[in-house]
Amino acid sequence: MADITAADIKKVREITGAGMSDVKAALTEAEGDHDKAIEILRLKGAKDVGKRESRSASNGFVAIALEGTTKAVLVEVSCETDFVAKTEQLQTLGADIAQHALSAGIGDAETLAGSSFGGGTVQSALDEANAALGEKIEIRRIAAVEGAYVTSYLHKTSPDLPPAIGVLVALSADNPELGKQLAQHIAAFASRFRTREEVPAETVEAERRLAEQMAREEGKPEAALPKIVEGRVNSFFKDFVLLEQAFVMDNKKSVQQVLTEAGVEVTAFARFKVGQP
C-alpha cells in the first residue's frame, strides 16, 4: 500500500476541489499516483452530477465583464462550499462565462445556460465543473447594464475569498468619481430599487399591511393609523430606494440631491450578494 501523505492530499485537493476523504480514498485506490487519483475523482464526479441537483448551492462569488465604459454584465456563480468558490478553475470559468454573456448580448440565466460556449454550451461547461469539483455549480442569476457611462464595484466580505458582492451602475454622463462612490454606496446600503415608482405594487401593499399590523399591536389610536402607516412606508422607501437613501459620503444629502448637484442621473443599476435574493 502506498504511503499517502498530507502533502499528497493537499496537492490533489487543490487541483480538484474534492473533499479530503474522497481525495484520500482516490489516492489509496491509485496507489499514490496523483494523475490517476485525479482521473478517479473526475469519473466519480461525473457519475454524481445528477445526485447533486437537489443540493443547496448557497456559496459562490460574483464576476463582472465590462465593454469599455458603456456595457457590463454581472453574474453570480453558485456552489456548495467556500473551498470550491475560491478555486482558480471555477473563478476562471465564471469570468469566461461573464465575458461570453457580454459578447453575446445575453441578459438572462436561462438563455445563457443554453448558449454555445467552448465547443458545447454554458450548461455543459457547468456540468463538467460540477463533475471535476464535486459540487453543484450553477449560474444563479445575471444582470446586463448599458448606459452613457457604466462603472462597477466588487467587494470581498472575507479577504481570503472571492468577491461576494457585485454592483453595476449606469449614469447619464461620464463621472468616474461619482460613479465609483455610487457603486460603493449601493454595495453598502443594499439598494433594491432606483425610484419609488419602480417598487412593485405588491411590495408596497405588503409593507402597508405590516405597518398597520405593527401599529395596532402597539396600541396606536385608530384615527392615527393612516398617518403612521404612511410614515412607515416612506421609511421603507428611504431604506431601499436608491435615490431616497442618505448618501454614503454625506448623510446630510440624499442620493438624488447629490446627483442633481452633479448634473447626472442614475439610469440603471444592479447589485448581487451571494446567496441573497
mmCIF file of C-alpha atoms in Angstrom:
data_model
loop_
_atom_site.group_PDB
_atom_site.id
_atom_site.type_symbol
_atom_site.label_atom_id
_atom_site.label_comp_id
_atom_site.label_asym_id
_atom_site.label_seq_id
_atom_site.Cartn_x
_atom_site.Cartn_y
_atom_site.Cartn_z
ATOM 1 C CA MET A 1 0.000 0.000 0.000
ATOM 2 C CA ALA A 2 1.339 3.438 -0.949
ATOM 3 C CA ASP A 3 2.183 5.866 1.843
ATOM 4 C CA ILE A 4 -0.340 8.726 1.408
ATOM 5 C CA THR A 5 0.941 11.951 2.970
ATOM 6 C CA ALA A 6 -0.865 15.144 3.908
ATOM 7 C CA ALA A 7 1.094 16.894 1.131
ATOM 8 C CA ASP A 8 -0.291 14.405 -1.404
ATOM 9 C CA ILE A 9 -3.839 15.041 -0.248
ATOM 10 C CA LYS A 10 -3.340 18.817 -0.267
ATOM 11 C CA LYS A 11 -1.935 18.830 -3.807
ATOM 12 C CA VAL A 12 -4.741 16.728 -5.312
ATOM 13 C CA ARG A 13 -7.386 18.624 -3.367
ATOM 14 C CA GLU A 14 -6.122 21.968 -4.657
ATOM 15 C CA ILE A 15 -6.378 20.688 -8.235
ATOM 16 C CA THR A 16 -9.775 19.008 -7.960
ATOM 17 C CA GLY A 17 -11.544 20.824 -5.117
ATOM 18 C CA ALA A 18 -12.776 17.439 -3.851
ATOM 19 C CA GLY A 19 -13.331 16.657 -0.183
ATOM 20 C CA MET A 20 -10.458 15.389 1.959
ATOM 21 C CA SER A 21 -11.885 11.900 2.496
ATOM 22 C CA ASP A 22 -12.651 11.494 -1.235
ATOM 23 C CA VAL A 23 -9.099 12.576 -2.149
ATOM 24 C CA LYS A 24 -7.544 10.188 0.333
ATOM 25 C CA ALA A 25 -9.689 7.301 -0.980
ATOM 26 C CA ALA A 26 -8.776 8.115 -4.585
ATOM 27 C CA LEU A 27 -5.065 8.317 -3.784
ATOM 28 C CA THR A 28 -5.266 5.000 -1.967
ATOM 29 C CA GLU A 29 -7.014 3.395 -4.951
ATOM 30 C CA ALA A 30 -4.427 4.940 -7.287
ATOM 31 C CA GLU A 31 -1.581 3.739 -5.059
ATOM 32 C CA GLY A 32 -0.320 7.295 -4.608
ATOM 33 C CA ASP A 33 -0.367 8.272 -8.317
ATOM 34 C CA HIS A 34 -1.644 11.868 -8.402
ATOM 35 C CA ASP A 35 -2.772 11.863 -12.044
ATOM 36 C CA LYS A 36 -4.625 8.597 -11.644
ATOM 37 C CA ALA A 37 -6.270 9.836 -8.448
ATOM 38 C CA ILE A 38 -7.441 12.979 -10.250
ATOM 39 C CA GLU A 39 -8.949 10.844 -13.011
ATOM 40 C CA ILE A 40 -10.717 8.648 -10.437
ATOM 41 C CA LEU A 41 -12.193 11.729 -8.755
ATOM 42 C CA ARG A 42 -13.398 13.186 -12.056
ATOM 43 C CA LEU A 43 -15.047 9.930 -13.093
ATOM 44 C CA LYS A 44 -16.742 9.744 -9.707
ATOM 45 C CA GLY A 45 -17.810 13.370 -10.055
ATOM 46 C CA ALA A 46 -19.367 12.762 -13.471
ATOM 47 C CA LYS A 47 -21.434 9.878 -12.061
ATOM 48 C CA ASP A 48 -22.600 12.004 -9.121
ATOM 49 C CA VAL A 49 -23.751 15.070 -11.109
ATOM 50 C CA GLY A 50 -27.417 14.067 -11.079
ATOM 51 C CA LYS A 51 -27.363 13.384 -7.347
ATOM 52 C CA ARG A 52 -26.345 16.983 -6.657
ATOM 53 C CA GLU A 53 -29.288 18.676 -8.364
ATOM 54 C CA SER A 54 -31.303 18.847 -5.133
ATOM 55 C CA ARG A 55 -28.393 20.064 -3.012
ATOM 56 C CA SER A 56 -28.069 23.671 -1.891
ATOM 57 C CA ALA A 57 -25.573 25.913 -3.675
ATOM 58 C CA SER A 58 -25.545 28.852 -1.256
ATOM 59 C CA ASN A 59 -21.888 29.836 -1.568
ATOM 60 C CA GLY A 60 -20.006 31.202 -4.563
ATOM 61 C CA PHE A 61 -18.842 34.525 -5.954
ATOM 62 C CA VAL A 62 -19.754 37.318 -8.361
ATOM 63 C CA ALA A 63 -17.949 38.102 -11.609
ATOM 64 C CA ILE A 64 -18.114 41.152 -13.860
ATOM 65 C CA ALA A 65 -17.288 41.705 -17.530
ATOM 66 C CA LEU A 66 -17.002 45.229 -18.977
ATOM 67 C CA GLU A 67 -17.058 46.577 -22.521
ATOM 68 C CA GLY A 68 -15.368 49.955 -22.286
ATOM 69 C CA THR A 69 -17.498 52.233 -20.125
ATOM 70 C CA THR A 70 -20.880 51.673 -21.762
ATOM 71 C CA LYS A 71 -21.780 47.993 -21.200
ATOM 72 C CA ALA A 72 -21.310 45.457 -18.423
ATOM 73 C CA VAL A 73 -22.554 42.091 -17.211
ATOM 74 C CA LEU A 74 -22.733 40.830 -13.631
ATOM 75 C CA VAL A 75 -23.111 37.107 -12.866
ATOM 76 C CA GLU A 76 -23.477 35.158 -9.640
ATOM 77 C CA VAL A 77 -21.748 31.772 -9.707
ATOM 78 C CA SER A 78 -23.117 29.434 -7.034
ATOM 79 C CA CYS A 79 -21.512 26.386 -5.455
ATOM 80 C CA GLU A 80 -21.816 24.490 -2.173
ATOM 81 C CA THR A 81 -18.675 25.496 -0.241
ATOM 82 C CA ASP A 82 -16.246 28.377 0.122
ATOM 83 C CA PHE A 83 -13.408 25.967 -0.644
ATOM 84 C CA VAL A 84 -14.656 25.379 -4.190
ATOM 85 C CA ALA A 85 -15.643 29.043 -4.625
ATOM 86 C CA LYS A 86 -12.012 30.101 -4.312
ATOM 87 C CA THR A 87 -10.562 27.518 -6.726
ATOM 88 C CA GLU A 88 -8.843 29.051 -9.736
ATOM 89 C CA GLN A 89 -10.707 26.683 -12.063
ATOM 90 C CA LEU A 90 -14.156 27.919 -11.017
ATOM 91 C CA GLN A 91 -13.190 31.584 -10.857
ATOM 92 C CA THR A 92 -11.738 31.389 -14.374
ATOM 93 C CA LEU A 93 -14.897 29.690 -15.635
ATOM 94 C CA GLY A 94 -17.075 32.360 -14.019
ATOM 95 C CA ALA A 95 -15.052 35.175 -15.600
ATOM 96 C CA ASP A 96 -15.176 33.465 -19.010
ATOM 97 C CA ILE A 97 -18.945 32.977 -18.795
ATOM 98 C CA ALA A 98 -19.461 36.629 -17.837
ATOM 99 C CA GLN A 99 -17.367 37.727 -20.823
ATOM 100 C CA HIS A 100 -19.303 35.356 -23.088
ATOM 101 C CA ALA A 101 -22.632 36.781 -21.881
ATOM 102 C CA LEU A 102 -21.397 40.309 -22.543
ATOM 103 C CA SER A 103 -20.109 39.497 -26.037
ATOM 104 C CA ALA A 104 -23.283 37.596 -26.958
ATOM 105 C CA GLY A 105 -25.616 40.232 -25.534
ATOM 106 C CA ILE A 106 -27.263 37.781 -23.124
ATOM 107 C CA GLY A 107 -29.078 39.116 -20.081
ATOM 108 C CA ASP A 108 -30.933 36.159 -18.559
ATOM 109 C CA ALA A 109 -29.679 32.956 -16.950
ATOM 110 C CA GLU A 110 -31.844 30.522 -18.938
ATOM 111 C CA THR A 111 -30.683 31.830 -22.321
ATOM 112 C CA LEU A 112 -27.117 31.903 -21.047
ATOM 113 C CA ALA A 113 -27.225 28.252 -19.961
ATOM 114 C CA GLY A 114 -28.270 27.095 -23.438
ATOM 115 C CA SER A 115 -25.912 29.330 -25.410
ATOM 116 C CA SER A 116 -22.917 27.984 -27.348
ATOM 117 C CA PHE A 117 -19.733 28.113 -25.314
ATOM 118 C CA GLY A 118 -16.334 26.420 -25.609
ATOM 119 C CA GLY A 119 -17.401 23.703 -28.012
ATOM 120 C CA GLY A 120 -20.585 22.943 -26.080
ATOM 121 C CA THR A 121 -22.950 25.094 -24.062
ATOM 122 C CA VAL A 122 -22.582 27.068 -20.870
ATOM 123 C CA GLN A 123 -24.614 24.364 -19.125
ATOM 124 C CA SER A 124 -22.304 21.595 -20.329
ATOM 125 C CA ALA A 125 -19.307 23.611 -19.084
ATOM 126 C CA LEU A 126 -21.017 23.926 -15.689
ATOM 127 C CA ASP A 127 -21.717 20.180 -15.678
ATOM 128 C CA GLU A 128 -18.043 19.485 -16.366
ATOM 129 C CA ALA A 129 -17.038 21.752 -13.481
ATOM 130 C CA ASN A 130 -19.649 20.014 -11.339
ATOM 131 C CA ALA A 131 -18.057 16.657 -12.132
ATOM 132 C CA ALA A 132 -14.488 17.861 -11.653
ATOM 133 C CA LEU A 133 -15.039 19.789 -8.425
ATOM 134 C CA GLY A 134 -17.616 17.507 -6.841
ATOM 135 C CA GLU A 135 -20.254 20.133 -6.072
ATOM 136 C CA LYS A 136 -23.455 21.538 -7.500
ATOM 137 C CA ILE A 137 -22.399 24.545 -9.605
ATOM 138 C CA GLU A 138 -24.711 26.937 -11.418
ATOM 139 C CA ILE A 139 -25.124 30.463 -12.730
ATOM 140 C CA ARG A 140 -27.736 31.639 -10.253
ATOM 141 C CA ARG A 141 -28.514 34.959 -11.955
ATOM 142 C CA ILE A 142 -27.214 37.524 -14.403
ATOM 143 C CA ALA A 143 -27.737 41.245 -14.987
ATOM 144 C CA ALA A 144 -26.756 43.281 -18.045
ATOM 145 C CA VAL A 145 -26.457 47.070 -17.800
ATOM 146 C CA GLU A 146 -25.900 49.667 -20.548
ATOM 147 C CA GLY A 147 -25.617 53.439 -20.417
ATOM 148 C CA ALA A 148 -23.691 56.539 -21.345
ATOM 149 C CA TYR A 149 -21.249 55.697 -18.557
ATOM 150 C CA VAL A 150 -21.145 52.344 -16.746
ATOM 151 C CA THR A 151 -18.945 51.543 -13.776
ATOM 152 C CA SER A 152 -18.620 48.573 -11.445
ATOM 153 C CA TYR A 153 -17.542 47.557 -7.966
ATOM 154 C CA LEU A 154 -16.633 44.216 -6.402
ATOM 155 C CA HIS A 155 -16.476 43.707 -2.641
ATOM 156 C CA LYS A 156 -14.985 40.868 -0.618
ATOM 157 C CA THR A 157 -16.688 40.044 2.674
ATOM 158 C CA SER A 158 -13.628 37.957 3.607
ATOM 159 C CA PRO A 159 -10.047 38.665 2.435
ATOM 160 C CA ASP A 160 -9.325 35.014 1.583
ATOM 161 C CA LEU A 161 -12.480 34.525 -0.527
ATOM 162 C CA PRO A 162 -13.511 35.862 -3.943
ATOM 163 C CA PRO A 163 -15.913 38.839 -4.183
ATOM 164 C CA ALA A 164 -19.327 38.178 -2.665
ATOM 165 C CA ILE A 165 -20.955 41.496 -3.630
ATOM 166 C CA GLY A 166 -21.003 42.969 -7.130
ATOM 167 C CA VAL A 167 -22.511 46.242 -8.352
ATOM 168 C CA LEU A 168 -23.033 47.835 -11.772
ATOM 169 C CA VAL A 169 -24.136 51.464 -12.151
ATOM 170 C CA ALA A 170 -25.112 53.314 -15.332
ATOM 171 C CA LEU A 171 -25.010 57.112 -15.377
ATOM 172 C CA SER A 172 -26.394 59.543 -17.949
ATOM 173 C CA ALA A 173 -22.925 61.072 -18.432
ATOM 174 C CA ASP A 174 -19.271 60.416 -17.604
ATOM 175 C CA ASN A 175 -18.455 60.940 -13.941
ATOM 176 C CA PRO A 176 -15.924 58.306 -12.780
ATOM 177 C CA GLU A 177 -15.545 59.580 -9.222
ATOM 178 C CA LEU A 178 -19.271 59.825 -8.507
ATOM 179 C CA GLY A 179 -19.868 56.530 -10.309
ATOM 180 C CA LYS A 180 -17.373 54.789 -8.024
ATOM 181 C CA GLN A 181 -18.926 56.342 -4.914
ATOM 182 C CA LEU A 182 -22.427 55.333 -6.000
ATOM 183 C CA ALA A 183 -21.337 51.751 -6.679
ATOM 184 C CA GLN A 184 -19.799 51.562 -3.205
ATOM 185 C CA HIS A 185 -22.939 53.153 -1.735
ATOM 186 C CA ILE A 186 -25.195 50.556 -3.395
ATOM 187 C CA ALA A 187 -22.951 47.738 -2.160
ATOM 188 C CA ALA A 188 -23.051 49.023 1.422
ATOM 189 C CA PHE A 189 -26.700 50.134 1.621
ATOM 190 C CA ALA A 190 -28.200 47.203 -0.321
ATOM 191 C CA SER A 191 -30.247 49.461 -2.604
ATOM 192 C CA ARG A 192 -33.066 47.456 -4.220
ATOM 193 C CA PHE A 193 -34.937 49.961 -6.400
ATOM 194 C CA ARG A 194 -33.929 53.084 -8.308
ATOM 195 C CA THR A 195 -37.097 55.138 -7.655
ATOM 196 C CA ARG A 196 -40.204 54.539 -5.559
ATOM 197 C CA GLU A 197 -42.206 54.233 -8.793
ATOM 198 C CA GLU A 198 -40.172 51.110 -9.605
ATOM 199 C CA VAL A 199 -41.150 49.351 -6.363
ATOM 200 C CA PRO A 200 -43.728 46.641 -7.248
ATOM 201 C CA ALA A 201 -47.245 47.468 -6.063
ATOM 202 C CA GLU A 202 -47.477 44.164 -4.171
ATOM 203 C CA THR A 203 -44.313 45.054 -2.236
ATOM 204 C CA VAL A 204 -45.757 48.418 -1.201
ATOM 205 C CA GLU A 205 -49.050 46.805 -0.169
ATOM 206 C CA ALA A 206 -47.221 44.198 1.898
ATOM 207 C CA GLU A 207 -45.334 46.985 3.695
ATOM 208 C CA ARG A 208 -48.605 48.814 4.337
ATOM 209 C CA ARG A 209 -50.216 45.705 5.842
ATOM 210 C CA LEU A 210 -47.186 45.068 8.031
ATOM 211 C CA ALA A 211 -47.041 48.695 9.167
ATOM 212 C CA GLU A 212 -50.742 48.676 10.068
ATOM 213 C CA GLN A 213 -50.472 45.365 11.922
ATOM 214 C CA MET A 214 -47.496 46.617 13.944
ATOM 215 C CA ALA A 215 -49.259 49.897 14.771
ATOM 216 C CA ARG A 216 -52.362 48.037 16.006
ATOM 217 C CA GLU A 217 -50.245 45.664 18.111
ATOM 218 C CA GLU A 218 -48.539 48.717 19.620
ATOM 219 C CA GLY A 219 -51.956 50.061 20.626
ATOM 220 C CA LYS A 220 -51.880 53.153 18.416
ATOM 221 C CA PRO A 221 -55.182 55.106 18.151
ATOM 222 C CA GLU A 222 -57.365 54.120 15.184
ATOM 223 C CA ALA A 223 -57.507 57.710 13.942
ATOM 224 C CA ALA A 224 -53.728 57.913 13.833
ATOM 225 C CA LEU A 225 -53.214 54.703 11.840
ATOM 226 C CA PRO A 226 -53.258 56.199 8.295
ATOM 227 C CA LYS A 227 -50.554 58.744 9.153
ATOM 228 C CA ILE A 228 -48.443 56.155 10.992
ATOM 229 C CA VAL A 229 -48.715 53.676 8.131
ATOM 230 C CA GLU A 230 -47.779 56.313 5.572
ATOM 231 C CA GLY A 231 -44.768 57.325 7.654
ATOM 232 C CA ARG A 232 -43.512 53.749 7.905
ATOM 233 C CA VAL A 233 -43.970 53.122 4.188
ATOM 234 C CA ASN A 234 -41.956 56.281 3.490
ATOM 235 C CA SER A 235 -39.262 54.922 5.815
ATOM 236 C CA PHE A 236 -39.210 51.748 3.721
ATOM 237 C CA PHE A 237 -38.608 53.863 0.603
ATOM 238 C CA LYS A 238 -35.757 55.708 2.316
ATOM 239 C CA ASP A 239 -34.192 52.399 3.321
ATOM 240 C CA PHE A 240 -34.332 50.643 -0.047
ATOM 241 C CA VAL A 241 -34.891 53.188 -2.855
ATOM 242 C CA LEU A 242 -31.523 54.398 -4.105
ATOM 243 C CA LEU A 243 -32.474 57.987 -4.911
ATOM 244 C CA GLU A 244 -34.078 58.459 -1.487
ATOM 245 C CA GLN A 245 -31.282 56.943 0.599
ATOM 246 C CA ALA A 246 -28.875 59.165 2.533
ATOM 247 C CA PHE A 247 -25.653 59.314 0.516
ATOM 248 C CA VAL A 248 -22.839 57.229 1.989
ATOM 249 C CA MET A 249 -20.288 60.039 1.578
ATOM 250 C CA ASP A 250 -22.535 62.766 3.050
ATOM 251 C CA ASN A 251 -25.551 61.565 5.015
ATOM 252 C CA LYS A 252 -26.991 65.082 5.140
ATOM 253 C CA LYS A 253 -27.862 64.726 1.458
ATOM 254 C CA SER A 254 -29.954 62.168 -0.387
ATOM 255 C CA VAL A 255 -28.509 60.379 -3.400
ATOM 256 C CA GLN A 256 -30.957 62.358 -5.548
ATOM 257 C CA GLN A 257 -29.591 65.660 -4.206
ATOM 258 C CA VAL A 258 -26.018 64.590 -4.958
ATOM 259 C CA LEU A 259 -26.959 63.571 -8.491
ATOM 260 C CA THR A 260 -28.816 66.830 -9.094
ATOM 261 C CA GLU A 261 -25.801 68.848 -7.948
ATOM 262 C CA ALA A 262 -23.545 66.814 -10.271
ATOM 263 C CA GLY A 263 -25.933 67.184 -13.218
ATOM 264 C CA VAL A 264 -26.208 63.424 -13.870
ATOM 265 C CA GLU A 265 -28.769 60.666 -13.402
ATOM 266 C CA VAL A 266 -28.575 57.006 -12.466
ATOM 267 C CA THR A 267 -30.285 55.319 -15.417
ATOM 268 C CA ALA A 268 -29.858 51.731 -14.182
ATOM 269 C CA PHE A 269 -28.051 49.634 -11.584
ATOM 270 C CA ALA A 270 -27.694 46.039 -10.431
ATOM 271 C CA ARG A 271 -26.494 44.586 -7.130
ATOM 272 C CA PHE A 272 -25.873 40.928 -6.310
ATOM 273 C CA LYS A 273 -24.815 39.461 -2.991
ATOM 274 C CA VAL A 274 -24.001 35.764 -2.977
ATOM 275 C CA GLY A 275 -26.807 33.674 -1.520
ATOM 276 C CA GLN A 276 -29.282 36.555 -1.143
ATOM 277 C CA PRO A 277 -32.404 37.329 -3.247
#
